[in-house]
C-alpha cells in the first residue's frame, strides 16, 4: 500500500471511519507520521467500539432473542426489548473495552473485580449506578469473585444450558472464544451401545468410554465452574421482578456432585472458583495466542487458519513481553507488513492476498455518520446497520451471533442494496443540512449550490480528499458523474449533489480499504 | 494452500469450476432447481420417518403404514404426514441412518448442510445456486435463518427476518435514470481500482462481486412485486409460497426455507407430533405448488434436520427434565425430479446407524458408515452438480434416478 492507503486501512480497521484530510496530508508529506497518528486512533472512542465488535465476533454474545432476556418489568417495562437485549448482552463487551482502553493487561478481562453497566443493566442485576445514561464502572454486590467477564451473567444467558447438558455448552463457548479450543471441532462418534437417554449410562460413559472421556475429562470439569449459574431453558425469561438476584447463586458451586460428577478444574490443573478459572486462563499460553489470532484476523480480514504462523508467534511473544497491552498489539498489527499488503502479481499467491478489505456494517454506519452526520435509525432507536429486527445488519454482511456467526467480507446483492440505500440517505441528509446551514457550519459539502464547472471541481477535489483520501485533484470521473446528474435532473443542483455524493459514498474506494 | 481450497476460491468463475472437475468425462447430469427445508433443532424420527419397536424406543401413538414401499409411522393426530406420503411417496427417497458425528446443533447443522465441518464452506444450496443458476438475480434465496454461503456469498441473498429486502428495493432512492448514471460511475471506479490492484486473485473477486452485486440488485428491483410485503418474520407457509414463486419466475436457482418451529424439544418432546403435521402440510403445499407450476420434474426438494432425538426418554418420571436429548443419527428425504424413490440406509433397533453399500444404499455389515458428507454429495449429484468439485468423499447416489 502507499502510505496514504496504509493510513486509510489503519483508520478504517481501528476506528471504522475515514482519516481526516489533515491526517492524509501529514502522511503524504511524511510517511513516518503514521505511527503517531495510529497511536491517536488507538485512544479514540471509535477504537473502543471496534474492540467491542471484535470480541462480539469471537464470543457471539449480542443476540436478538426475546426469550433470552427478562420480560417487561418495572423499572424497564417501557424499554423496547431490543434495547434490553443490546444492553444485557453487551455488558462483558464494555468491560473488555474498558480494560483495553485504560491500558490494563488484557488478562484483566478474566480477572477484573468490576464490570460496566448502564442504567438498564444496573436495574436488571441490582448494580450500583449513577443516574447518568452512560456505561460506567460498577461492581457485583453478591460477593461474586473477581473473574472479569466470567463473572458476568451475559455468557451463561447467551449460552443457555439444558439441565442435562450440565453447562458443557457454556464451557465450550468459553474455550472457543478465549482459548481457540473448540471441543466440537472434532468428530464425535457415539458408540450406539451408549444410551444417550440414560443419564446414568452417559455419566459412566464420559468417564469410562475412551471415545467420550477423551474430551469430557477436560470439558466436564470446565463446565463445573458454571454451576453457580442457573441452568434450564427458561432462565431469566421467567423472572417475576427486578432486580434478579437468583441467576447466580454461589451455593450452587458444589452442584457438580449432582451434575458432571467432576469437580471444577482447568485442563487437569487445580483452580478454585471462577476467579481461579480466570487466573488459569490468563496464564494459559493459548489465551495469549488466541487473542493475537482474533485481533489479527479481525483487523486483516484474513481467516484464522490462513494467518502466517510465524507472524502470529512473533506477535504473541511481543504481546506477552509487553504485559498484554492490547493497544500495542493492535498497533503492531496495523503497522506490520502483513497488514499493508495490497496485491500480488503471482496468480496463485494473489489468492491469499487480502488486498481489499470490506467495510463491516458497523464501520459503514460510523463512516457515514462521521462524514455526513447521518444516523440511520429504526423505530425503537436502534442503528439500522446494527440490528436485524427492523434493520439490515445481516443483509449488509454482518453477524447476528446466533444463526449467522461468520461475517461476509465481500459485496452481495443485499449488501449492495444496503450500501446504496444508506449512501443515498446519508447524501440527502448531508446536502440538505449543508444547504440550510451557514457556510461555517457545513459538515461535508462546502458549496452545495455550485453548478459551474470550476467551483464544482474544487468541491469535488475536497470531497475526494475527505472520502477517498485522494489528494490528486483529478476530478474528471466525479465531475462526469455530477454533470450527468445535473443534466438528468434538469439542472437541479440539490439533486445533482445528492446523486454525486451517493455515488462517492457507495464507491468501491469508500466501502473497501 | 490446499488444492481443494484453491479450487474453492477459484470457484467464483465458470472457467475455474472446470479446473475443479474430476479427471475424465463426467456423465451428463440434468441441472435442477433446489428447495431445502431445514428442520433446525432436531426432529424425532420415530414420529414418521424411522418407525421403531416400542421395546427399544419411546414412540408416540400410531402405526406403520407402507406407501409405495416406504414404511412410515403415521397416526390420526398427524393427518398431514399421511396425506403427504399418499401423494408423493412414489417420488420420495428416504435416507435413514445418516451420522452427523456430533450432538451440538450448530456443528451438526453445518455438517448436514455443507457436507463438511468448516464454517467457511458453502452449503449445498449455495453450491447448486452458484454452479447451476448464477445468472439468476438471487441464485440462492435464503428465506430461513440458517445457511452457509462461503465463497459464493455474492450468489446469495437473505431477505431478512421481517422481509427487510422489500424496503431496499422499494422506490424512494435514486430514480432509474440516476441509477444508470451511478452504475456507470461505480463500474468505472471499480475498473480503475482493478487496474491498480485488482487484476487477480482475492482482490479481483472482490471487485467482480462489487459490480455483479450491483447488477443483481437492479434485477431484483425489477422483481419487486414478487417479494411480498414487509412485516413480521415470514412464516413457513409464506416461505413456501415465495419459494415456488421465486423458482417459477427464475428469481433463484435454490431456496432455503425454515419451518420456524421449535424442534429442540427435550422435555416438550410431545410437540414433535404437531410440528410434524404442520411441516408435512407445508411440504404438500410446496410440492403441489411445484407440480402446478410444472417445476416438479426439474426441482429437488430436500428436507433435512441436523440430528434426531434419543430413542428413549431420559431420567425417570420423577425427573422434571424427562425428555429426549440429542441423537447423532438422523434421517432425511428428497422429493422431486430425478429421484429414485425408495428407502436408503438404515438404523438398527437401538437407532444406531447400520453400515451400507453406498452404491445401493442397502445395509451391508462390511459397508460404509453413512455420513453427512456422503448424503450431501449424493444430493449434489441429484441436482446435477459434480460433487467431486466440492467434496472429497464418495456420494450416496443410489437415490439418483
XYZ file of N, CA, C and O in Angstrom, chain A residues 1 5 9 158 162-164 182 184-192 194-199 232 301 303 305 341-348 350-356 358 376 387-392 394-395 402-406 408-414 416-418 420-421 424 468 477-478 480-481 484-485 488-489 495 499-500 502-504 506-509 511 513, chain B residues 1 4-6 8-10 101-104 106-107 111 117-120 137-138 145-147 149 153-154 156-162 164-165 167-175 178-179 181-183 185 189-190 192-193 196-197 200-203 205-207 209-210 213-214 216-218 220-221 230 266 310-315 319 321 326-328 348 350 352-353 369 372:
728
model
N 0.840 -1.202 0.000
C 0.000 0.000 0.000
C 0.869 1.244 0.000
O 1.957 1.251 0.576
N -2.730 5.086 1.509
C -3.628 3.917 1.528
C -3.477 3.148 2.846
O -4.458 2.616 3.387
N -6.412 2.319 5.557
C -6.711 0.983 6.082
C -6.599 0.965 7.602
O -7.448 0.373 8.288
N -26.514 -16.095 27.285
C -26.425 -16.308 25.829
C -26.361 -17.799 25.510
O -26.994 -18.269 24.574
N -29.289 -26.630 28.779
C -30.317 -27.566 29.209
C -29.787 -28.296 30.436
O -28.572 -28.479 30.598
N -30.700 -28.699 31.294
C -30.257 -29.295 32.554
C -29.332 -30.481 32.314
O -28.315 -30.652 32.994
N -29.661 -31.307 31.319
C -28.830 -32.479 31.075
C -27.532 -32.151 30.354
O -26.654 -32.998 30.240
N -11.856 -25.542 20.463
C -13.256 -25.900 20.247
C -13.415 -27.409 20.407
O -12.961 -28.180 19.560
N -15.897 -29.040 19.964
C -16.819 -29.581 18.970
C -16.209 -29.698 17.594
O -16.850 -30.180 16.659
N -14.968 -29.227 17.450
C -14.373 -29.216 16.115
C -14.071 -30.622 15.620
O -14.016 -30.864 14.416
N -13.875 -31.536 16.519
C -13.559 -32.900 16.108
C -14.813 -33.732 15.920
O -15.921 -33.304 16.234
N -14.624 -34.903 15.387
C -15.755 -35.811 15.225
C -16.071 -36.490 16.547
O -15.173 -36.824 17.313
N -17.338 -36.668 16.788
C -17.787 -37.392 17.970
C -18.533 -38.622 17.479
O -19.660 -38.526 17.015
N -17.876 -39.729 17.508
C -18.530 -40.946 17.052
C -19.106 -41.662 18.261
O -18.384 -42.276 19.050
N -20.404 -41.525 18.377
C -21.080 -42.089 19.538
C -21.173 -43.611 19.383
O -21.618 -44.117 18.358
N -20.752 -44.295 20.380
C -20.943 -45.740 20.401
C -22.438 -45.997 20.570
O -23.030 -45.597 21.583
N -23.073 -46.632 19.588
C -24.527 -46.815 19.676
C -24.955 -47.632 20.893
O -26.127 -47.613 21.262
N -24.052 -46.873 23.752
C -24.221 -45.896 24.825
C -25.585 -45.248 24.673
O -25.850 -44.557 23.689
N -26.458 -45.474 25.603
C -27.794 -44.896 25.550
C -27.741 -43.460 26.058
O -27.705 -43.200 27.262
N -27.745 -42.522 25.110
C -27.633 -41.108 25.494
C -28.835 -40.642 26.296
O -28.797 -39.576 26.898
N -29.891 -41.433 26.282
C -31.086 -41.024 27.007
C -31.001 -41.342 28.492
O -31.791 -40.841 29.281
N -30.066 -42.161 28.854
C -29.969 -42.580 30.252
C -28.843 -41.811 30.936
O -27.654 -42.052 30.673
N -29.186 -40.878 31.820
C -28.144 -40.056 32.461
C -27.093 -40.897 33.175
O -25.919 -40.546 33.176
N -31.200 -24.745 32.586
C -32.592 -24.888 32.180
C -32.910 -23.891 31.090
O -32.314 -22.823 31.012
N -8.924 -9.197 8.104
C -9.968 -9.951 7.397
C -9.395 -11.202 6.724
O -9.949 -11.688 5.735
N -8.820 -15.153 7.213
C -9.371 -16.191 8.083
C -8.280 -16.716 9.013
O -7.099 -16.735 8.663
N -7.249 -19.542 9.991
C -6.376 -20.649 9.585
C -5.355 -20.196 8.541
O -4.381 -20.893 8.296
N -0.356 -5.283 3.047
C -0.274 -5.955 1.764
C -1.381 -5.437 0.837
O -2.508 -5.192 1.270
N -1.047 -5.229 -0.422
C -2.018 -4.655 -1.361
C -2.407 -5.640 -2.456
O -3.584 -5.804 -2.771
N -1.439 -6.286 -3.063
C -1.740 -7.218 -4.145
C -0.512 -8.058 -4.413
O 0.580 -7.784 -3.887
N -0.685 -9.083 -5.239
C 0.449 -9.885 -5.670
C 0.218 -10.217 -7.138
O -0.891 -10.605 -7.522
N 1.235 -10.043 -7.931
C 1.067 -10.283 -9.370
C 1.097 -11.770 -9.697
O 0.676 -12.168 -10.782
N 1.567 -12.589 -8.774
C 1.558 -14.038 -8.995
C 0.135 -14.566 -8.820
O -0.512 -14.298 -7.793
N -0.343 -15.307 -9.800
C -1.757 -15.692 -9.804
C -2.128 -16.551 -8.606
O -3.221 -16.408 -8.044
N -1.260 -17.467 -8.225
C -1.580 -18.323 -7.080
C -1.436 -17.541 -5.783
O -2.307 -17.583 -4.908
N -1.777 -14.458 -5.354
C -2.823 -13.435 -5.264
C -4.087 -13.970 -4.604
O -4.881 -13.197 -4.051
N -4.264 -15.298 -4.647
C -5.439 -15.876 -3.991
C -5.425 -15.629 -2.488
O -6.463 -15.512 -1.852
N -4.239 -15.564 -1.914
C -4.136 -15.416 -0.468
C -3.870 -13.996 -0.017
O -3.637 -13.769 1.177
N -3.923 -13.051 -0.924
C -3.635 -11.662 -0.562
C -4.942 -10.899 -0.391
O -5.643 -10.624 -1.360
N -5.261 -10.590 0.857
C -6.469 -9.804 1.125
C -6.079 -8.338 0.961
O -5.724 -7.654 1.915
N -6.155 -7.888 -0.253
C -5.723 -6.523 -0.566
C -6.853 -5.528 -0.606
O -6.623 -4.334 -0.805
N -8.059 -6.000 -0.438
C -9.219 -5.107 -0.348
C -10.085 -5.589 0.806
O -10.732 -6.627 0.705
N -13.318 -5.219 3.284
C -14.694 -4.758 3.096
C -15.191 -4.109 4.378
O -15.018 -4.681 5.466
N -28.696 6.320 10.755
C -29.803 5.555 10.158
C -30.449 4.714 11.249
O -30.009 3.615 11.537
N -28.730 -3.997 13.626
C -29.990 -4.569 14.080
C -30.550 -5.446 12.954
O -30.391 -5.111 11.777
N -31.198 -6.537 13.354
C -31.763 -7.423 12.340
C -33.280 -7.557 12.435
O -33.878 -8.276 11.646
N -33.886 -6.901 13.415
C -35.337 -6.980 13.518
C -35.981 -6.039 12.508
O -36.856 -6.421 11.733
N -35.562 -4.794 12.552
C -36.002 -3.820 11.559
C -34.899 -3.519 10.556
O -35.158 -3.104 9.436
N -33.665 -3.673 11.008
C -32.524 -3.169 10.252
C -31.916 -4.185 9.299
O -32.537 -5.200 8.955
N -30.675 -3.912 8.923
C -30.092 -4.620 7.781
C -28.711 -5.194 8.068
O -27.913 -5.382 7.162
N -27.445 -8.205 8.999
C -27.077 -9.445 8.317
C -27.136 -9.261 6.801
O -26.283 -9.772 6.064
N -28.121 -8.518 6.330
C -28.198 -8.289 4.890
C -26.970 -7.534 4.385
O -26.589 -7.648 3.223
N -26.121 -15.625 16.254
C -26.938 -16.796 16.595
C -27.069 -17.707 15.380
O -26.525 -18.795 15.366
N -27.764 -17.220 14.363
C -27.877 -18.008 13.138
C -26.702 -17.724 12.203
O -26.222 -18.623 11.518
N -26.311 -16.486 12.138
C -25.225 -16.081 11.242
C -24.037 -15.691 12.106
O -24.049 -14.660 12.782
N -23.014 -16.536 12.093
C -21.892 -16.333 13.010
C -20.590 -16.008 12.285
O -19.555 -15.871 12.920
N -20.649 -15.905 10.967
C -19.470 -15.539 10.189
C -19.808 -14.324 9.334
O -20.796 -14.344 8.592
N -19.553 -11.667 6.193
C -19.279 -11.826 4.761
C -18.397 -10.663 4.331
O -18.811 -9.501 4.402
N -17.192 -10.975 3.886
C -16.261 -9.918 3.517
C -16.222 -9.700 2.007
O -15.162 -9.665 1.395
N -17.386 -9.609 1.422
C -17.457 -9.225 0.015
C -18.819 -8.589 -0.215
O -19.659 -8.546 0.684
N -19.046 -8.085 -1.418
C -20.331 -7.466 -1.713
C -21.308 -8.529 -2.182
O -20.981 -9.336 -3.049
N -22.476 -8.539 -1.590
C -23.546 -9.429 -2.026
C -24.675 -8.564 -2.578
O -24.653 -7.335 -2.437
N -25.648 -9.224 -3.158
C -26.750 -8.440 -3.712
C -27.428 -7.612 -2.619
O -27.780 -6.442 -2.828
N -27.590 -8.199 -1.441
C -28.275 -7.447 -0.387
C -27.361 -6.393 0.227
O -27.820 -5.300 0.555
N -25.087 -4.787 -1.343
C -25.044 -3.698 -2.316
C -26.274 -2.808 -2.171
O -26.180 -1.571 -2.198
N -27.428 -3.428 -1.999
C -28.661 -2.645 -1.839
C -28.626 -1.817 -0.551
O -29.081 -0.671 -0.520
N -28.089 -2.408 0.511
C -27.997 -1.679 1.781
C -27.064 -0.477 1.632
O -27.391 0.643 2.053
N -26.207 1.112 -1.061
C -26.790 2.125 -1.935
C -27.858 2.942 -1.206
O -27.913 4.167 -1.327
N -28.678 2.249 -0.417
C -29.743 2.977 0.300
C -29.132 3.859 1.392
O -29.520 5.035 1.535
N -27.472 6.883 -0.171
C -28.447 7.860 -0.654
C -29.038 8.664 0.506
O -29.155 9.898 0.427
N -12.080 9.718 -0.037
C -11.180 8.696 -0.605
C -9.733 8.871 -0.147
O -8.877 8.071 -0.540
N -13.547 11.974 -13.179
C -14.588 10.948 -13.009
C -15.763 11.478 -12.190
O -16.931 11.277 -12.552
N -15.467 12.155 -11.104
C -16.567 12.648 -10.268
C -17.276 13.836 -10.937
O -18.487 14.018 -10.755
N -17.697 14.106 -14.128
C -18.565 13.477 -15.129
C -19.848 12.990 -14.473
O -20.944 13.130 -15.023
N -19.713 12.433 -13.272
C -20.897 11.995 -12.527
C -21.804 13.180 -12.206
O -23.022 13.124 -12.418
N -23.506 14.614 -15.366
C -24.571 13.730 -15.860
C -25.804 13.837 -14.969
O -26.940 13.863 -15.456
N -25.582 13.898 -13.675
C -26.723 14.010 -12.751
C -27.427 15.344 -12.918
O -28.663 15.419 -12.910
N -29.442 15.140 -16.052
C -30.594 14.231 -15.913
C -31.681 14.836 -15.043
O -32.866 14.553 -15.223
N -31.283 15.659 -14.090
C -32.252 16.230 -13.158
C -32.634 17.651 -13.533
O -33.056 18.448 -12.681
N -30.360 18.050 -6.244
C -30.438 16.644 -6.624
C -29.111 16.165 -7.220
O -28.678 15.028 -6.967
N -27.013 12.972 -5.794
C -26.619 11.817 -6.621
C -25.099 11.666 -6.617
O -24.564 10.548 -6.479
N -24.392 12.783 -6.740
C -22.926 12.709 -6.771
C -22.384 12.153 -5.460
O -21.521 11.260 -5.445
N -24.015 10.341 -3.315
C -24.424 8.935 -3.218
C -23.409 8.044 -3.921
O -22.997 6.998 -3.391
N -23.008 8.469 -5.113
C -22.027 7.688 -5.858
C -20.694 7.597 -5.139
O -20.076 6.525 -5.084
N -20.286 8.689 -4.550
C -18.971 8.685 -3.877
C -19.022 7.868 -2.592
O -18.076 7.153 -2.258
N -20.880 5.344 -1.937
C -21.018 3.909 -2.217
C -19.945 3.421 -3.180
O -19.973 2.254 -3.603
N -19.013 4.275 -3.506
C -17.889 3.923 -4.385
C -17.079 2.791 -3.756
O -16.930 2.714 -2.536
N -16.523 1.947 -4.605
C -15.702 0.850 -4.091
C -14.523 1.396 -3.292
O -14.026 0.732 -2.361
N -14.103 2.605 -3.591
C -12.985 3.205 -2.845
C -13.421 3.652 -1.447
O -12.576 3.902 -0.592
N -16.143 1.930 0.299
C -16.647 0.788 1.077
C -15.636 -0.340 1.194
O -15.892 -1.352 1.835
N -11.172 -0.960 1.721
C -9.989 -0.218 2.139
C -8.778 -1.137 2.177
O -8.912 -2.339 2.178
N -1.565 -23.366 0.758
C -2.984 -23.501 0.443
C -3.265 -24.889 -0.136
O -2.555 -25.355 -1.009
N -7.825 -28.183 -2.633
C -9.265 -28.007 -2.537
C -9.623 -26.558 -2.260
O -10.558 -26.002 -2.804
N -8.851 -25.915 -1.375
C -9.108 -24.515 -1.057
C -8.922 -23.646 -2.284
O -9.691 -22.722 -2.532
N -7.872 -23.971 -3.024
C -7.623 -23.189 -4.223
C -8.780 -23.328 -5.203
O -9.270 -22.357 -5.768
N -11.774 -24.096 -4.493
C -12.950 -23.436 -3.931
C -12.905 -21.947 -4.177
O -13.885 -21.328 -4.561
N -11.715 -21.368 -3.989
C -11.563 -19.945 -4.219
C -11.799 -19.614 -5.683
O -12.371 -18.601 -6.037
N -11.290 -20.488 -6.549
C -11.447 -20.254 -7.978
C -12.886 -20.478 -8.432
O -13.249 -20.096 -9.522
N -22.110 -37.264 13.534
C -20.895 -37.350 14.356
C -20.717 -36.153 15.283
O -19.593 -35.691 15.525
N -21.793 -35.613 15.764
C -21.745 -34.538 16.748
C -23.124 -34.458 17.385
O -24.102 -34.988 16.832
N -23.214 -33.820 18.526
C -24.525 -33.679 19.170
C -24.782 -32.235 19.565
O -25.547 -31.956 20.470
N -24.126 -31.319 18.887
C -24.342 -29.896 19.110
C -25.041 -29.323 17.876
O -24.648 -29.620 16.744
N -25.293 -26.322 16.245
C -24.576 -25.558 15.223
C -23.628 -26.440 14.426
O -23.529 -26.327 13.206
N -22.916 -27.283 15.140
C -21.947 -28.156 14.480
C -22.668 -29.118 13.525
O -22.256 -29.295 12.375
N -22.613 -29.421 9.315
C -22.201 -30.658 8.648
C -23.270 -31.161 7.674
O -22.960 -31.523 6.543
N -17.018 -29.931 7.977
C -17.030 -29.398 9.343
C -16.633 -27.931 9.362
O -16.448 -27.364 10.431
N -16.499 -27.313 8.209
C -15.894 -25.982 8.144
C -16.930 -24.886 7.931
O -17.783 -24.983 7.056
N -16.785 -23.819 8.718
C -17.732 -22.712 8.638
C -17.595 -21.913 7.357
O -18.502 -21.183 6.977
N -16.447 -21.995 6.723
C -16.216 -21.159 5.548
C -16.606 -21.846 4.245
O -16.393 -21.299 3.178
N -31.106 -13.488 -10.663
C -30.864 -12.289 -9.839
C -30.365 -12.629 -8.433
O -29.436 -12.011 -7.933
N -31.001 -13.598 -7.805
C -30.545 -14.056 -6.491
C -30.450 -15.579 -6.562
O -31.391 -16.284 -6.198
N -33.283 -18.975 8.367
C -32.245 -18.338 9.167
C -30.862 -18.941 8.922
O -29.859 -18.241 9.008
N -30.827 -20.230 8.675
C -29.557 -20.939 8.731
C -29.080 -21.292 7.331
O -29.759 -22.021 6.608
N -27.915 -20.768 6.976
C -27.328 -21.066 5.673
C -25.859 -20.692 5.708
O -25.453 -19.817 6.470
N -22.770 -19.639 3.057
C -22.542 -19.267 1.660
C -21.079 -19.317 1.267
O -20.773 -19.378 0.085
N -20.872 -16.126 -1.564
C -21.741 -15.135 -0.919
C -22.412 -14.223 -1.926
O -23.571 -13.832 -1.755
N -21.692 -13.884 -2.985
C -22.272 -12.952 -3.954
C -23.462 -13.575 -4.668
O -24.298 -12.863 -5.234
N -25.748 -15.262 -3.129
C -26.797 -15.499 -2.131
C -27.443 -14.200 -1.688
O -26.808 -13.146 -1.683
N -28.692 -14.294 -1.330
C -29.389 -13.130 -0.801
C -30.308 -13.535 0.327
O -31.110 -14.458 0.192
N -30.154 -12.855 1.452
C -31.049 -13.080 2.576
C -32.146 -12.027 2.522
O -31.862 -10.856 2.295
N -33.364 -12.428 2.764
C -34.450 -11.456 2.698
C -34.616 -10.718 4.015
O -35.258 -9.686 4.061
N -34.020 -11.272 5.090
C -34.162 -10.651 6.402
C -35.321 -11.231 7.171
O -36.292 -11.735 6.584
N -35.219 -11.159 8.493
C -36.212 -11.776 9.360
C -37.598 -11.203 9.198
O -38.603 -11.871 9.462
N -37.692 -9.957 8.791
C -39.002 -9.330 8.578
C -39.142 -8.870 7.126
O -39.794 -7.883 6.833
N -36.999 -7.515 5.191
C -36.456 -6.169 5.014
C -36.063 -5.866 3.579
O -35.978 -4.704 3.178
N -35.818 -6.907 2.805
C -35.309 -6.674 1.463
C -36.268 -5.827 0.630
O -35.842 -5.078 -0.250
N -37.932 -3.277 1.516
C -37.695 -1.850 1.756
C -36.523 -1.357 0.907
O -36.518 -0.227 0.432
N -35.556 -2.237 0.727
C -34.360 -1.835 -0.018
C -34.616 -1.712 -1.508
O -33.888 -1.000 -2.200
N -35.598 -2.433 -2.005
C -35.853 -2.354 -3.446
C -37.062 -1.478 -3.764
O -37.376 -1.268 -4.932
N -37.733 -0.999 -2.729
C -38.846 -0.087 -2.969
C -38.327 1.236 -3.527
O -37.173 1.597 -3.353
N -39.220 1.952 -4.163
C -38.856 3.277 -4.654
C -38.532 4.187 -3.474
O -38.881 3.916 -2.330
N -37.910 5.281 -3.763
C -37.567 6.218 -2.699
C -36.120 6.636 -2.767
O -35.731 7.649 -2.212
N -35.321 5.882 -3.471
C -33.921 6.236 -3.658
C -33.748 6.974 -4.971
O -34.654 7.670 -5.433
N -32.590 6.840 -5.578
C -32.374 7.464 -6.881
C -33.380 6.956 -7.918
O -33.846 5.819 -7.846
N -33.696 7.802 -8.882
C -34.579 7.380 -9.968
C -33.834 6.383 -10.856
O -32.611 6.223 -10.745
N -31.119 8.117 -12.664
C -29.988 8.407 -11.778
C -29.200 7.137 -11.460
O -27.961 7.158 -11.374
N -29.911 6.042 -11.297
C -29.211 4.781 -11.006
C -28.314 4.369 -12.167
O -27.218 3.844 -11.974
N -26.780 6.346 -14.154
C -25.587 7.208 -14.046
C -24.678 6.698 -12.927
O -23.453 6.611 -13.091
N -25.281 6.361 -11.795
C -24.494 5.871 -10.658
C -23.805 4.547 -10.995
O -22.650 4.317 -10.612
N -24.512 3.671 -11.684
C -23.909 2.383 -12.044
C -22.705 2.579 -12.960
O -21.680 1.912 -12.803
N -20.790 5.157 -13.144
C -19.699 5.707 -12.320
C -19.050 4.603 -11.486
O -17.821 4.496 -11.405
N -15.206 3.219 -11.651
C -14.330 3.305 -10.487
C -13.758 1.923 -10.149
O -12.577 1.791 -9.826
N -14.605 0.907 -10.236
C -14.126 -0.454 -9.972
C -13.064 -0.847 -10.995
O -12.075 -1.512 -10.660
N -10.990 1.140 -12.493
C -9.727 1.824 -12.157
C -9.037 1.122 -10.982
O -7.815 0.944 -10.985
N -9.799 0.719 -9.995
C -9.212 0.005 -8.858
C -8.645 -1.338 -9.310
O -7.582 -1.761 -8.874
N -5.240 -1.047 -10.756
C -4.161 -0.773 -9.798
C -3.812 -2.008 -8.988
O -2.657 -2.377 -8.858
N -4.809 -2.678 -8.422
C -4.501 -3.824 -7.561
C -5.578 -4.903 -7.574
O -5.742 -5.622 -6.598
N -6.094 -9.843 -10.248
C -6.039 -11.288 -9.991
C -6.440 -11.604 -8.568
O -6.450 -10.728 -7.692
N -6.774 -12.872 -8.366
C -6.935 -13.417 -7.030
C -8.064 -12.819 -6.211
O -9.126 -12.458 -6.733
N -7.795 -12.725 -4.930
C -8.803 -12.275 -3.970
C -9.349 -10.898 -4.342
O -10.562 -10.678 -4.337
N -8.454 -9.979 -4.653
C -8.898 -8.618 -4.975
C -9.820 -8.605 -6.195
O -10.830 -7.891 -6.224
N -11.757 -10.935 -7.248
C -13.079 -11.471 -6.921
C -13.903 -10.463 -6.148
O -15.112 -10.370 -6.311
N -13.245 -9.685 -5.269
C -13.995 -8.663 -4.520
C -14.567 -7.616 -5.481
O -15.691 -7.168 -5.331
N -13.774 -7.227 -6.470
C -14.243 -6.224 -7.427
C -15.296 -6.811 -8.354
O -16.283 -6.138 -8.688
N -17.343 -9.137 -7.517
C -18.546 -9.223 -6.681
C -19.231 -7.863 -6.564
O -20.458 -7.763 -6.595
N -18.419 -6.812 -6.425
C -18.974 -5.463 -6.266
C -19.825 -5.085 -7.483
O -20.949 -4.592 -7.339
N -22.891 -7.697 -7.909
C -23.957 -7.483 -6.917
C -24.801 -6.267 -7.279
O -26.025 -6.267 -7.087
N -24.152 -5.260 -7.801
C -24.888 -4.048 -8.197
C -25.919 -4.386 -9.276
O -27.076 -3.959 -9.213
N -27.138 -7.383 -9.934
C -28.162 -8.271 -9.358
C -29.209 -7.431 -8.619
O -30.402 -7.728 -8.649
N -28.747 -6.405 -7.925
C -29.670 -5.540 -7.199
C -30.664 -4.878 -8.132
O -31.860 -4.778 -7.826
N -30.186 -4.439 -9.282
C -31.089 -3.811 -10.247
C -32.114 -4.802 -10.769
O -33.293 -4.466 -10.952
N -33.174 -7.341 -9.147
C -34.098 -7.624 -8.055
C -35.139 -6.507 -7.921
O -36.316 -6.775 -7.654
N -34.707 -5.286 -8.124
C -35.656 -4.169 -8.076
C -36.776 -4.375 -9.092
O -37.943 -4.065 -8.836
N -43.548 -6.230 3.480
C -42.684 -6.101 4.648
C -43.549 -6.370 5.873
O -44.702 -5.964 5.912
N -36.587 -31.521 23.704
C -36.194 -32.053 25.017
C -37.418 -32.444 25.842
O -38.138 -33.366 25.470
N -32.924 -38.762 21.104
C -32.595 -40.061 21.684
C -33.819 -40.974 21.624
O -34.946 -40.522 21.793
N -33.590 -42.260 21.380
C -34.750 -43.151 21.243
C -35.575 -43.267 22.524
O -36.792 -43.390 22.470
N -34.906 -43.192 23.658
C -35.628 -43.346 24.920
C -35.689 -42.011 25.662
O -34.814 -41.164 25.529
N -36.735 -41.860 26.466
C -36.789 -40.712 27.365
C -35.676 -40.818 28.388
O -35.347 -41.913 28.849
N -35.110 -39.711 28.742
C -34.085 -39.709 29.772
C -34.737 -39.606 31.148
O -35.873 -39.164 31.280
N -33.974 -40.005 32.151
C -34.421 -39.831 33.523
C -35.602 -40.711 33.876
O -35.890 -41.704 33.225
N -38.286 -37.188 37.411
C -37.302 -36.198 36.984
C -38.010 -35.110 36.169
O -38.603 -35.404 35.131
N -36.881 -33.103 34.243
C -36.236 -32.864 32.959
C -36.398 -34.048 32.023
O -35.662 -34.191 31.071
N -30.279 -35.122 22.407
C -29.756 -35.081 21.037
C -29.236 -36.457 20.621
O -28.556 -37.124 21.407
N -29.494 -36.832 19.391
C -29.048 -38.125 18.887
C -28.322 -37.893 17.554
O -28.863 -37.240 16.659
N -27.104 -38.399 17.428
C -26.273 -38.020 16.266
C -26.538 -38.804 14.990
O -25.730 -38.779 14.078
N -30.489 -49.563 13.276
C -30.824 -50.824 13.934
C -31.913 -50.584 14.981
O -32.430 -49.472 15.126
N -31.743 -50.178 17.984
C -31.364 -49.190 19.003
C -31.159 -47.788 18.412
O -30.628 -46.908 19.052
N -29.112 -46.966 16.143
C -27.753 -46.739 15.664
C -27.698 -46.879 14.153
O -28.528 -47.556 13.538
N -26.717 -46.248 13.524
C -26.591 -46.315 12.074
C -26.039 -47.679 11.658
O -25.114 -48.195 12.279
N -20.094 -46.582 6.924
C -20.994 -45.844 7.807
C -21.436 -44.590 7.053
O -20.604 -43.804 6.581
N -22.874 -37.582 6.898
C -23.485 -36.375 6.340
C -22.857 -36.001 5.004
O -23.526 -35.541 4.085
